[in-house]
Structures are given as structure tokens and as C-alpha cells.
Amino acid sequence: MPLQNRVLPDGEIIAIGGRGLFTGNRGILHDDQRQLGRARWRHPHWIICALDYKGVRRKVMSPGSWTELFFLDEAVALAAGHRPCALCRRAAYEAFRDGWQAA
């Protein structure tokens, strides 16, 4: 059974197969059984991360660690209210920041 960690453009988090092109973070939203609780965010920094960064491998929804969320593509992640990560997606973050400031 798929985990509840795929984000739709409206921000809803659902359980469907497949990961998508990007991952993201809203804080720790799951319990030790890898089930989401009622909260849909735990901090204000909603980010869009690369699936592969310096070879780091994570076990999805590890106890006590942030909940990995997945997006079909960047357009979905942006529509859901996330921004590019300043660490693993620096160029995209700078373009986003500059566009935001210009607006």
C-alpha cells in the first residue's frame, strides 16, 4: 500500500503509487507507523528538493525525521505553496527569490 506522501497542486496530501520528480518538506507529519496525523505542516519553510543530492539516501518517513513529500513536477510543488531549496537546488532558489523580490 502506498504511503500518504504525494502532494497535489491544491496542497492535499494523498496516498498513490509513484514518487514524482521532486521531494519536499513541511516538517515531521508522520508517526512511528509511517501514518500521517492531522497536521499538514509543522514549520513555515515548505521546500522543493532534488531527489538526488550528493548521493544521500533516506528511508522514507523514518521515525523522528521529517516527512518526505513527493511532487509530480515543479509546477505542482509551486502550486502547492513550496519554494525551491536553497541547498540542493540553489540556481532555482535564486531565480525564485529574485522573481519574488521583483514582484
The first five atom37 places (N, CA, C, CB, O) and aatype in JSON, in Angstrom:
{
  "aatype": [12, 14, 10, 5, 2, 1, 19, 10, 14, 3, 7, 6, 9, 9, 0, 9, 7, 7, 1, 7, 10, 13, 16, 7, 2, 1, 7, 9, 10, 8, 3, 3, 5, 1, 5, 10, 7, 1, 0, 1, 17, 1, 8, 14, 8, 17, 9, 9, 4, 0, 10, 3, 18, 11, 7, 19, 1, 1, 11, 19, 12, 15, 14, 7, 15, 17, 16, 6, 10, 13, 13, 10, 3, 6, 0, 19, 0, 10, 0, 0, 7, 8, 1, 14, 4, 0, 10, 4, 1, 1, 0, 0, 18, 6, 0, 13, 1, 3, 7, 17, 5, 0, 0],
  "atom_mask": [
    [1, 1, 1, 1, 1],
    [1, 1, 1, 1, 1],
    [1, 1, 1, 1, 1],
    [1, 1, 1, 1, 1],
    [1, 1, 1, 1, 1],
    [1, 1, 1, 1, 1],
    [1, 1, 1, 1, 1],
    [1, 1, 1, 1, 1],
    [1, 1, 1, 1, 1],
    [1, 1, 1, 1, 1],
    [1, 1, 1, 0, 1],
    [1, 1, 1, 1, 1],
    [1, 1, 1, 1, 1],
    [1, 1, 1, 1, 1],
    [1, 1, 1, 1, 1],
    [1, 1, 1, 1, 1],
    [1, 1, 1, 0, 1],
    [1, 1, 1, 0, 1],
    [1, 1, 1, 1, 1],
    [1, 1, 1, 0, 1],
    [1, 1, 1, 1, 1],
    [1, 1, 1, 1, 1],
    [1, 1, 1, 1, 1],
    [1, 1, 1, 0, 1],
    [1, 1, 1, 1, 1],
    [1, 1, 1, 1, 1],
    [1, 1, 1, 0, 1],
    [1, 1, 1, 1, 1],
    [1, 1, 1, 1, 1],
    [1, 1, 1, 1, 1],
    [1, 1, 1, 1, 1],
    [1, 1, 1, 1, 1],
    [1, 1, 1, 1, 1],
    [1, 1, 1, 1, 1],
    [1, 1, 1, 1, 1],
    [1, 1, 1, 1, 1],
    [1, 1, 1, 0, 1],
    [1, 1, 1, 1, 1],
    [1, 1, 1, 1, 1],
    [1, 1, 1, 1, 1],
    [1, 1, 1, 1, 1],
    [1, 1, 1, 1, 1],
    [1, 1, 1, 1, 1],
    [1, 1, 1, 1, 1],
    [1, 1, 1, 1, 1],
    [1, 1, 1, 1, 1],
    [1, 1, 1, 1, 1],
    [1, 1, 1, 1, 1],
    [1, 1, 1, 1, 1],
    [1, 1, 1, 1, 1],
    [1, 1, 1, 1, 1],
    [1, 1, 1, 1, 1],
    [1, 1, 1, 1, 1],
    [1, 1, 1, 1, 1],
    [1, 1, 1, 0, 1],
    [1, 1, 1, 1, 1],
    [1, 1, 1, 1, 1],
    [1, 1, 1, 1, 1],
    [1, 1, 1, 1, 1],
    [1, 1, 1, 1, 1],
    [1, 1, 1, 1, 1],
    [1, 1, 1, 1, 1],
    [1, 1, 1, 1, 1],
    [1, 1, 1, 0, 1],
    [1, 1, 1, 1, 1],
    [1, 1, 1, 1, 1],
    [1, 1, 1, 1, 1],
    [1, 1, 1, 1, 1],
    [1, 1, 1, 1, 1],
    [1, 1, 1, 1, 1],
    [1, 1, 1, 1, 1],
    [1, 1, 1, 1, 1],
    [1, 1, 1, 1, 1],
    [1, 1, 1, 1, 1],
    [1, 1, 1, 1, 1],
    [1, 1, 1, 1, 1],
    [1, 1, 1, 1, 1],
    [1, 1, 1, 1, 1],
    [1, 1, 1, 1, 1],
    [1, 1, 1, 1, 1],
    [1, 1, 1, 0, 1],
    [1, 1, 1, 1, 1],
    [1, 1, 1, 1, 1],
    [1, 1, 1, 1, 1],
    [1, 1, 1, 1, 1],
    [1, 1, 1, 1, 1],
    [1, 1, 1, 1, 1],
    [1, 1, 1, 1, 1],
    [1, 1, 1, 1, 1],
    [1, 1, 1, 1, 1],
    [1, 1, 1, 1, 1],
    [1, 1, 1, 1, 1],
    [1, 1, 1, 1, 1],
    [1, 1, 1, 1, 1],
    [1, 1, 1, 1, 1],
    [1, 1, 1, 1, 1],
    [1, 1, 1, 1, 1],
    [1, 1, 1, 1, 1],
    [1, 1, 1, 0, 1],
    [1, 1, 1, 1, 1],
    [1, 1, 1, 1, 1],
    [1, 1, 1, 1, 1],
    [1, 1, 1, 1, 1]
  ],
  "atom_positions": [
    [[0.85, -1.18, 0.0], [0.0, 0.0, 0.0], [0.89, 1.24, 0.0], [-0.96, 0.0, 1.22], [1.83, 1.32, 0.79]],
    [[0.61, 2.21, -0.88], [1.42, 3.42, -0.94], [1.28, 4.26, 0.33], [1.02, 4.26, -2.16], [0.25, 4.25, 1.01]],
    [[2.36, 4.98, 0.63], [2.33, 5.91, 1.76], [1.59, 7.18, 1.38], [3.76, 6.24, 2.24], [1.53, 7.54, 0.2]],
    [[1.03, 7.86, 2.36], [0.35, 9.13, 2.13], [1.4, 10.23, 2.12], [-0.76, 9.4, 3.23], [1.66, 10.86, 3.14]],
    [[2.01, 10.45, 0.93], [3.05, 11.46, 0.84], [3.17, 12.11, -0.54], [4.36, 10.85, 1.21], [4.18, 12.74, -0.84]],
    [[2.14, 11.96, -1.37], [2.13, 12.64, -2.67], [1.28, 13.9, -2.54], [1.57, 11.7, -3.8], [0.13, 13.84, -2.1]],
    [[1.86, 15.04, -2.92], [1.18, 16.32, -2.79], [0.55, 16.71, -4.12], [2.16, 17.42, -2.3], [1.19, 16.64, -5.17]],
    [[-0.7, 17.13, -4.07], [-1.43, 17.61, -5.24], [-1.26, 19.12, -5.37], [-2.93, 17.23, -5.14], [-0.82, 19.76, -4.42]],
    [[-1.6, 19.7, -6.52], [-1.45, 21.15, -6.7], [-2.18, 22.0, -5.66], [-1.92, 21.53, -8.05], [-1.76, 23.12, -5.36]],
    [[-3.29, 21.49, -5.11], [-4.03, 22.26, -4.11], [-3.46, 22.07, -2.7], [-5.5, 21.86, -4.12], [-4.01, 22.62, -1.74]],
    [[-2.37, 21.3, -2.57], [-1.72, 21.09, -1.28], [-2.18, 19.85, -0.53], [0.0, 0.0, 0.0], [-1.58, 19.49, 0.48]],
    [[-3.24, 19.18, -1.02], [-3.71, 17.96, -0.38], [-2.64, 16.87, -0.48], [-5.04, 17.47, -1.02], [-1.97, 16.76, -1.5]],
    [[-2.49, 16.09, 0.58], [-1.51, 15.0, 0.61], [-2.28, 13.68, 0.54], [-0.62, 15.07, 1.91], [-3.1, 13.38, 1.4]],
    [[-1.99, 12.9, -0.51], [-2.73, 11.66, -0.75], [-1.79, 10.47, -0.84], [-3.57, 11.77, -2.03], [-0.57, 10.64, -0.9]],
    [[-2.35, 9.27, -0.84], [-1.59, 8.03, -0.97], [-1.84, 7.44, -2.36], [-1.97, 7.01, 0.15], [-2.9, 6.89, -2.63]],
    [[-0.85, 7.58, -3.24], [-0.89, 6.94, -4.55], [0.52, 6.45, -4.87], [-1.42, 7.93, -5.67], [1.49, 6.94, -4.28]],
    [[0.65, 5.5, -5.76], [1.96, 4.99, -6.13], [2.76, 6.01, -6.92], [0.0, 0.0, 0.0], [2.18, 6.94, -7.5]],
    [[4.05, 5.85, -6.95], [4.93, 6.76, -7.69], [5.4, 7.91, -6.85], [0.0, 0.0, 0.0], [4.68, 8.38, -5.96]],
    [[6.61, 8.36, -7.12], [7.18, 9.43, -6.31], [7.12, 10.79, -6.97], [8.59, 9.12, -5.97], [6.85, 11.78, -6.29]],
    [[7.34, 10.87, -8.25], [7.41, 12.17, -8.91], [8.85, 12.6, -9.12], [0.0, 0.0, 0.0], [9.78, 11.83, -8.89]],
    [[9.03, 13.85, -9.57], [10.35, 14.36, -9.92], [11.05, 15.09, -8.79], [10.22, 15.28, -11.08], [12.27, 15.26, -8.84]],
    [[10.31, 15.51, -7.76], [10.89, 16.27, -6.65], [10.34, 15.77, -5.32], [10.6, 17.77, -6.81], [9.27, 15.17, -5.26]],
    [[11.09, 16.04, -4.27], [10.63, 15.77, -2.92], [10.53, 17.1, -2.19], [11.59, 14.78, -2.17], [11.02, 18.12, -2.68]],
    [[9.91, 17.09, -1.04], [9.76, 18.32, -0.29], [9.6, 18.07, 1.19], [0.0, 0.0, 0.0], [9.62, 16.93, 1.64]],
    [[9.43, 19.15, 1.93], [9.45, 19.08, 3.37], [8.5, 20.11, 3.95], [10.87, 19.29, 3.91], [8.45, 21.26, 3.51]],
    [[7.73, 19.69, 4.95], [6.89, 20.58, 5.75], [7.09, 20.28, 7.23], [5.4, 20.43, 5.36], [6.33, 20.77, 8.07]],
    [[8.1, 19.48, 7.57], [8.35, 19.09, 8.95], [7.95, 17.64, 9.19], [0.0, 0.0, 0.0], [7.71, 16.9, 8.24]],
    [[7.88, 17.25, 10.46], [7.52, 15.87, 10.82], [6.0, 15.78, 10.91], [8.19, 15.43, 12.17], [5.38, 16.37, 11.81]],
    [[5.4, 15.05, 9.99], [3.94, 14.93, 9.92], [3.47, 13.51, 10.2], [3.45, 15.36, 8.55], [2.26, 13.28, 10.3]],
    [[4.39, 12.56, 10.34], [4.03, 11.15, 10.47], [4.42, 10.6, 11.84], [4.7, 10.31, 9.36], [5.2, 11.2, 12.58]],
    [[3.85, 9.44, 12.15], [4.16, 8.76, 13.41], [5.12, 7.6, 13.15], [2.85, 8.24, 14.1], [5.62, 7.45, 12.04]],
    [[5.39, 6.8, 14.18], [6.33, 5.68, 14.05], [5.84, 4.59, 13.11], [6.6, 5.08, 15.41], [6.63, 3.76, 12.66]],
    [[4.53, 4.56, 12.8], [3.98, 3.59, 11.86], [3.89, 4.16, 10.44], [2.59, 3.13, 12.33], [3.26, 3.56, 9.56]],
    [[4.52, 5.32, 10.21], [4.55, 5.98, 8.91], [3.16, 6.43, 8.45], [5.16, 5.06, 7.87], [2.87, 6.43, 7.25]],
    [[2.33, 6.79, 9.4], [0.98, 7.3, 9.11], [0.94, 8.79, 9.41], [-0.1, 6.55, 9.94], [1.49, 9.23, 10.42]],
    [[0.3, 9.57, 8.54], [0.15, 10.99, 8.8], [-0.87, 11.22, 9.9], [-0.26, 11.74, 7.53], [-1.88, 10.53, 9.99]],
    [[-0.57, 12.21, 10.73], [-1.54, 12.65, 11.73], [-2.44, 13.7, 11.13], [0.0, 0.0, 0.0], [-2.64, 13.73, 9.91]],
    [[-2.98, 14.56, 11.95], [-3.89, 15.6, 11.46], [-3.16, 16.79, 10.86], [-4.78, 16.08, 12.59], [-3.67, 17.43, 9.94]],
    [[-1.96, 17.09, 11.36], [-1.2, 18.25, 10.88], [-0.76, 18.06, 9.44], [0.03, 18.5, 11.78], [-0.42, 16.95, 9.04]],
    [[-0.78, 19.11, 8.67], [-0.29, 19.07, 7.29], [0.95, 19.95, 7.1], [-1.4, 19.52, 6.34], [1.48, 20.04, 6.0]],
    [[1.41, 20.59, 8.19], [2.7, 21.27, 8.21], [3.11, 21.49, 9.66], [2.63, 22.62, 7.44], [2.26, 21.6, 10.55]],
    [[4.42, 21.56, 9.88], [4.97, 21.78, 11.22], [5.92, 22.97, 11.25], [5.7, 20.53, 11.7], [6.34, 23.38, 12.33]],
    [[6.26, 23.51, 10.11], [7.08, 24.73, 10.07], [6.76, 25.48, 8.78], [8.6, 24.38, 10.15], [6.17, 24.9, 7.86]],
    [[7.14, 26.75, 8.7], [6.74, 27.57, 7.55], [7.6, 27.42, 6.3], [6.74, 28.99, 7.95], [7.26, 27.98, 5.26]],
    [[8.69, 26.69, 6.36], [9.61, 26.59, 5.23], [9.28, 25.38, 4.36], [11.05, 26.51, 5.73], [9.87, 24.32, 4.51]],
    [[8.34, 25.56, 3.47], [7.92, 24.49, 2.57], [8.85, 24.5, 1.37], [6.42, 24.65, 2.13], [8.83, 25.45, 0.58]],
    [[9.67, 23.47, 1.22], [10.69, 23.49, 0.18], [10.5, 22.37, -0.84], [12.06, 23.39, 0.8], [9.83, 21.37, -0.59]],
    [[11.12, 22.59, -2.01], [11.16, 21.61, -3.1], [12.6, 21.16, -3.24], [10.6, 22.22, -4.46], [13.47, 21.97, -3.58]],
    [[12.87, 19.9, -3.0], [14.24, 19.37, -3.05], [14.44, 18.44, -4.23], [14.58, 18.64, -1.75], [13.49, 17.85, -4.75]],
    [[15.7, 18.32, -4.64], [16.07, 17.35, -5.67], [15.96, 15.95, -5.08], [17.51, 17.61, -6.2], [16.22, 15.74, -3.9]],
    [[15.57, 14.99, -5.9], [15.51, 13.6, -5.44], [16.91, 13.04, -5.17], [14.79, 12.72, -6.47], [17.08, 12.17, -4.32]],
    [[17.9, 13.54, -5.9], [19.27, 13.07, -5.72], [20.16, 14.25, -5.39], [19.78, 12.33, -7.0], [20.27, 15.2, -6.17]],
    [[20.8, 14.22, -4.22], [21.71, 15.27, -3.81], [22.9, 14.65, -3.1], [20.99, 16.31, -2.89], [22.77, 14.11, -2.0]],
    [[24.07, 14.73, -3.75], [25.32, 14.22, -3.19], [25.23, 12.75, -2.74], [25.75, 15.08, -2.02], [25.91, 12.35, -1.79]],
    [[24.4, 11.98, -3.4], [24.28, 10.56, -3.09], [23.61, 10.22, -1.77], [0.0, 0.0, 0.0], [23.66, 9.07, -1.34]],
    [[22.99, 11.2, -1.13], [22.31, 10.95, 0.14], [21.09, 10.07, -0.1], [21.89, 12.28, 0.83], [20.29, 10.34, -0.99]],
    [[20.94, 9.02, 0.68], [19.79, 8.12, 0.6], [19.07, 8.16, 1.94], [20.22, 6.66, 0.24], [19.7, 8.02, 2.99]],
    [[17.77, 8.33, 1.91], [16.97, 8.41, 3.13], [15.92, 7.32, 3.12], [16.31, 9.79, 3.27], [15.39, 6.96, 2.06]],
    [[15.61, 6.79, 4.28], [14.48, 5.89, 4.41], [13.25, 6.78, 4.58], [14.65, 4.89, 5.63], [13.18, 7.59, 5.5]],
    [[12.3, 6.63, 3.7], [11.12, 7.49, 3.69], [10.32, 7.32, 4.98], [10.23, 7.18, 2.47], [10.03, 6.2, 5.41]],
    [[9.97, 8.46, 5.58], [9.18, 8.53, 6.81], [9.83, 7.79, 7.97], [7.78, 7.97, 6.57], [9.18, 7.01, 8.67]],
    [[11.12, 8.02, 8.17], [11.82, 7.45, 9.32], [11.29, 8.09, 10.6], [13.36, 7.68, 9.2], [10.96, 9.27, 10.61]],
    [[11.2, 7.31, 11.69], [10.72, 7.88, 12.96], [11.58, 9.06, 13.42], [10.7, 6.8, 14.04], [12.81, 8.97, 13.41]],
    [[10.93, 10.14, 13.81], [11.62, 11.31, 14.33], [12.29, 12.19, 13.3], [0.0, 0.0, 0.0], [12.99, 13.13, 13.66]],
    [[12.11, 11.9, 12.02], [12.72, 12.69, 10.95], [11.63, 13.3, 10.08], [13.67, 11.81, 10.1], [10.48, 12.86, 10.11]],
    [[11.98, 14.3, 9.32], [10.98, 14.99, 8.5], [10.28, 14.05, 7.53], [11.62, 16.12, 7.74], [10.85, 13.05, 7.08]],
    [[9.06, 14.38, 7.21], [8.22, 13.58, 6.31], [8.54, 13.94, 4.86], [6.72, 13.81, 6.61], [8.34, 15.08, 4.44]],
    [[9.04, 12.96, 4.11], [9.32, 13.19, 2.7], [8.0, 13.25, 1.94], [10.24, 12.07, 2.14], [7.21, 12.31, 1.95]],
    [[7.79, 14.37, 1.28], [6.62, 14.54, 0.41], [7.12, 14.51, -1.02], [5.84, 15.88, 0.73], [8.26, 14.88, -1.29]],
    [[6.28, 14.08, -1.95], [6.69, 13.98, -3.35], [5.73, 14.74, -4.25], [6.79, 12.51, -3.79], [4.52, 14.77, -4.01]],
    [[6.31, 15.36, -5.3], [5.56, 16.17, -6.26], [5.78, 15.61, -7.66], [5.98, 17.66, -6.19], [6.89, 15.21, -8.01]],
    [[4.72, 15.6, -8.46], [4.83, 15.13, -9.84], [5.9, 15.94, -10.58], [3.47, 15.23, -10.56], [6.74, 15.37, -11.27]],
    [[5.85, 17.26, -10.43], [6.83, 18.13, -11.08], [6.91, 19.45, -10.32], [6.45, 18.38, -12.57], [6.22, 19.64, -9.32]],
    [[7.74, 20.36, -10.8], [7.93, 21.63, -10.09], [6.68, 22.49, -10.11], [9.09, 22.39, -10.7], [6.41, 23.2, -9.14]],
    [[5.92, 22.45, -11.18], [4.68, 23.25, -11.26], [3.71, 22.84, -10.16], [4.02, 23.08, -12.64], [3.07, 23.71, -9.55]],
    [[3.58, 21.56, -9.9], [2.71, 21.07, -8.83], [3.23, 21.56, -7.47], [2.62, 19.52, -8.85], [2.45, 22.03, -6.64]],
    [[4.53, 21.45, -7.26], [5.12, 21.86, -5.98], [4.91, 23.36, -5.74], [6.62, 21.53, -5.95], [4.56, 23.77, -4.64]],
    [[5.14, 24.17, -6.77], [4.93, 25.61, -6.64], [3.47, 25.93, -6.38], [5.42, 26.35, -7.89], [3.15, 26.77, -5.54]],
    [[2.57, 25.27, -7.1], [1.13, 25.5, -6.9], [0.7, 25.13, -5.49], [0.31, 24.69, -7.92], [-0.21, 25.75, -4.94]],
    [[1.34, 24.13, -4.9], [1.01, 23.69, -3.54], [1.62, 24.59, -2.47], [1.47, 22.25, -3.33], [1.4, 24.37, -1.27]],
    [[2.4, 25.59, -2.88], [2.94, 26.56, -1.92], [4.37, 26.34, -1.49], [0.0, 0.0, 0.0], [4.82, 26.94, -0.52]],
    [[5.11, 25.5, -2.2], [6.51, 25.24, -1.86], [7.43, 26.11, -2.7], [6.84, 23.75, -2.06], [7.04, 26.6, -3.76]],
    [[8.67, 26.3, -2.23], [9.7, 27.04, -2.97], [10.93, 26.16, -3.12], [10.05, 28.37, -2.24], [11.12, 25.23, -2.34]],
    [[11.77, 26.45, -4.12], [12.99, 25.64, -4.3], [13.91, 25.71, -3.07], [13.74, 26.11, -5.54], [14.0, 26.75, -2.41]],
    [[14.57, 24.61, -2.78], [15.53, 24.51, -1.68], [16.79, 25.31, -2.01], [15.89, 23.03, -1.39], [17.31, 25.24, -3.12]],
    [[17.27, 26.09, -1.03], [18.48, 26.89, -1.23], [19.74, 26.05, -1.19], [18.56, 27.97, -0.18], [20.8, 26.53, -1.61]],
    [[19.67, 24.82, -0.72], [20.85, 23.97, -0.63], [21.01, 23.1, -1.87], [20.77, 23.09, 0.63], [22.0, 23.21, -2.59]],
    [[20.04, 22.25, -2.13], [20.19, 21.27, -3.22], [19.72, 21.78, -4.58], [19.43, 20.02, -2.87], [19.99, 21.16, -5.6]],
    [[19.01, 22.92, -4.6], [18.51, 23.5, -5.86], [18.82, 24.99, -5.89], [16.98, 23.25, -6.03], [17.93, 25.81, -6.11]],
    [[20.08, 25.33, -5.66], [20.49, 26.73, -5.47], [20.08, 27.64, -6.62], [21.99, 26.79, -5.29], [19.53, 28.71, -6.37]],
    [[20.34, 27.26, -7.86], [20.01, 28.11, -9.01], [18.51, 28.37, -9.08], [20.5, 27.47, -10.31], [18.08, 29.5, -9.33]],
    [[17.7, 27.33, -8.87], [16.24, 27.5, -8.89], [15.79, 28.39, -7.73], [15.53, 26.12, -8.82], [14.88, 29.21, -7.89]],
    [[16.43, 28.22, -6.56], [16.1, 29.07, -5.41], [16.4, 30.54, -5.7], [16.89, 28.6, -4.17], [15.57, 31.41, -5.42]],
    [[17.57, 30.82, -6.27], [17.94, 32.21, -6.56], [17.0, 32.83, -7.59], [19.37, 32.27, -7.05], [16.63, 34.0, -7.46]],
    [[16.61, 32.07, -8.61], [15.65, 32.58, -9.6], [14.3, 32.85, -8.95], [15.48, 31.57, -10.76], [13.66, 33.87, -9.23]],
    [[13.87, 31.95, -8.07], [12.61, 32.15, -7.35], [12.68, 33.39, -6.46], [12.27, 30.9, -6.51], [11.78, 34.23, -6.47]],
    [[13.75, 33.49, -5.69], [13.94, 34.64, -4.79], [13.96, 35.95, -5.56], [15.25, 34.49, -4.0], [13.29, 36.91, -5.17]],
    [[14.71, 36.01, -6.65], [14.78, 37.22, -7.45], [13.45, 37.59, -8.07], [15.83, 37.07, -8.52], [13.08, 38.76, -8.13]],
    [[12.72, 36.58, -8.55], [11.39, 36.82, -9.11], [10.43, 37.31, -8.06], [0.0, 0.0, 0.0], [9.62, 38.21, -8.32]],
    [[10.5, 36.73, -6.87], [9.62, 37.13, -5.76], [9.89, 38.57, -5.37], [9.81, 36.2, -4.54], [8.95, 39.35, -5.16]],
    [[11.16, 38.94, -5.27], [11.54, 40.31, -4.9], [11.12, 41.31, -5.97], [13.05, 40.41, -4.66], [10.69, 42.41, -5.65]],
    [[11.24, 40.92, -7.23], [10.84, 41.81, -8.32], [9.33, 42.04, -8.34], [11.3, 41.24, -9.66], [8.86, 43.12, -8.71]],
    [[8.59, 41.03, -7.96], [7.12, 41.15, -7.96], [6.69, 42.07, -6.85], [6.45, 39.78, -7.8], [5.49, 42.31, -6.68]]
  ]
}
